[in-house]
Amino acid sequence: MLRYYVPTKAQRETRLGTLCGTLVMSYRIGLVGKPSVGKSSFFNAATMNDVPEGAYPFTTIDPSIGEAYVRVEDAAPEFDEVSTPTVGFLRGDVRFVPTKLVDVAGLIPGAHEGNGLGNQFLTDLNETDVLIHVVDFSGTTDIEGEATEGHDPREDIEFLTEELDQWYLGVLEKGIERYESGYTTEEDAIEEELAEQMSAFKTNEDEIKRLIRRTDVGFDPTEWEPADKLELARAIRKETKPMVIVANKMDTEAAQENYEAITTDPDYEDLTIVPASAHAERALKSAEQAGVIEYRPGDSDFEIVGDVSGEQEQGLEQIRDFLEEYGATGVQAALEVALFDILGVTPVFPGSANGLENDRGEVLPDCYLLPPQSTAEDFAYSLHSDIGDGFLHAIDCRSNRQVGASYEVEPRDVLEVITTN
Ligand SMILES: Nc1nc2c(ncn2[C@@H]2O[C@H](COP(=O)(O)OP(=O)(O)OP(=O)(O)O)[C@@H](O)[C@H]2O)c(=O)[nH]1
Ligand SMILES: [Mg+2]
């Protein structure tokens, strides 16, 4: 009866390993940057928490993890249904699917050598899958986060990647030392040693091997020059901590001028930069909670529905002008660029071909965020290991067609999994 490909135990374990790392624990987006750029303000605006914000460096010391949401167009209306999410929530036709956001201490140049709050704070970023680099585009904070004027945000963009690369290099060098000290047995390959040493960065042997090949440094670390080591460290960092830049404090004129200059500078055209105002997002969400406006996070407009003072109205109208100019506050957009554009995460709805409602009366209660190139079978494993083990085929609920184990899922697929058990 099993007409479809069933993985061997070893294949299953490898795949489950990956899934446990990313799916079951859900995605983690890390906020990085020098002090006073607005990481905590962005965190609070996205998660509606109240971690301390302050116009002085190192306001944040201990990391915070909160729940943020990414928007996915709901699939239920295509089936003439209204969904009832049990995970996240629905606003109009938009599903807000939860993801984790991490706020950490600010980094200053030399952090990897212990400057500022030092190296241990870098490790707070270990478990993150993708980074949002928050940059103060207003230029009113210097490279260490102290108040100034006319600081060039380009400097911040440069230093942060350098700092992360040096951090990776330090860990990589420890792995090379261990390898060369003969601590490991002779048969061990360098990629094995490095994968173990760098496992906290969510990498593995295959990935290291691929990156050694891609950087062309060769498999004998005794031959590696300092520049080779840095190149490899950088390649591993780029792979395991891809990054989007948020141009924050865009509600100020100075930030808008810098944004215009940097986004038209050919040296920076390869970067993904999202213009944002953490303050505007927070203000709109707070006004919504107070019943003053109706605002759906990420939207390009809002409606005033309550009584407002003249001053409040003026503030809100200023934010409306901002939304008109930049399309949105940028907070939602940055989270979505990080997960969907940079990581290539695919949202998939578990459904049923015979009407979307499940036996608990819920309509499309869940939406899974799957790693790029996930197959129908990976999706089954993400539902439950037993469902993956018993996978027969899946049904695309829109077309009612069967799809096999190796079918690559597409964004907003609605799939039912048929199993042997
Ligand atoms: N104009 C403007 N100011 C902002 C915005 N976001 C944050 N700020 C201000 O920038 C300062 C620093 O904000 P925080 O959120 O504490 O910055 P941080 O990056 O978490 O700082 P550390 O925890 O010290 O690393 C505060 O005075 C905020 O009010 C924004 O969108 N616009
Ligand atoms: Mg902070």
Tab-separated table of N, CA and C and ligand atoms in Angstrom, residues 36 38-41 51-54 58-61 103-106, ligand 2:
chain	number	residue	atom	x	y	z
A	36	SER	N	21.671	52.526	22.044
A	36	SER	CA	20.826	53.724	21.836
A	36	SER	C	20.260	53.906	20.428
A	38	GLY	N	17.669	52.105	19.326
A	38	GLY	CA	16.236	51.828	19.364
A	38	GLY	C	15.886	50.347	19.257
A	39	LYS	N	16.798	49.467	19.647
A	39	LYS	CA	16.499	48.020	19.607
A	39	LYS	C	15.336	47.684	20.546
A	40	SER	N	15.431	48.208	21.775
A	40	SER	CA	14.369	47.910	22.747
A	40	SER	C	13.063	48.594	22.348
A	41	SER	N	13.173	49.779	21.745
A	41	SER	CA	11.955	50.475	21.297
A	41	SER	C	11.287	49.674	20.173
A	51	VAL	N	10.064	46.655	28.028
A	51	VAL	CA	11.449	46.616	28.509
A	51	VAL	C	11.983	48.054	28.490
A	52	PRO	N	12.935	48.361	29.366
A	52	PRO	CA	13.403	49.759	29.467
A	52	PRO	C	14.017	50.292	28.170
A	53	GLU	N	13.663	51.551	27.849
A	53	GLU	CA	14.262	52.260	26.715
A	53	GLU	C	14.943	53.488	27.312
A	54	GLY	N	16.060	53.922	26.741
A	54	GLY	CA	16.709	55.099	27.317
A	54	GLY	C	17.693	55.734	26.365
A	58	PHE	N	23.713	51.231	26.857
A	58	PHE	CA	23.564	50.050	27.716
A	58	PHE	C	22.367	50.121	28.654
A	59	THR	N	21.266	50.640	28.119
A	59	THR	CA	20.015	50.588	28.872
A	59	THR	C	19.641	49.116	29.072
A	60	THR	N	19.856	48.334	28.008
A	60	THR	CA	19.556	46.899	28.094
A	60	THR	C	20.820	46.150	28.484
A	61	ILE	N	20.694	45.257	29.449
A	61	ILE	CA	21.810	44.369	29.789
A	61	ILE	C	21.384	42.919	29.563
A	103	ASP	N	15.715	40.764	22.050
A	103	ASP	CA	16.360	42.074	22.249
A	103	ASP	C	17.597	41.848	23.108
A	104	VAL	N	18.730	42.359	22.665
A	104	VAL	CA	19.961	42.122	23.428
A	104	VAL	C	20.663	43.449	23.740
A	105	ALA	N	21.764	43.353	24.500
A	105	ALA	CA	22.557	44.532	24.835
A	105	ALA	C	23.209	45.086	23.574
A	106	GLY	N	23.531	46.379	23.590
A	106	GLY	CA	24.196	47.004	22.452
A	106	GLY	C	25.642	46.536	22.322
B	2	MG	MG	17.960	48.259	24.727
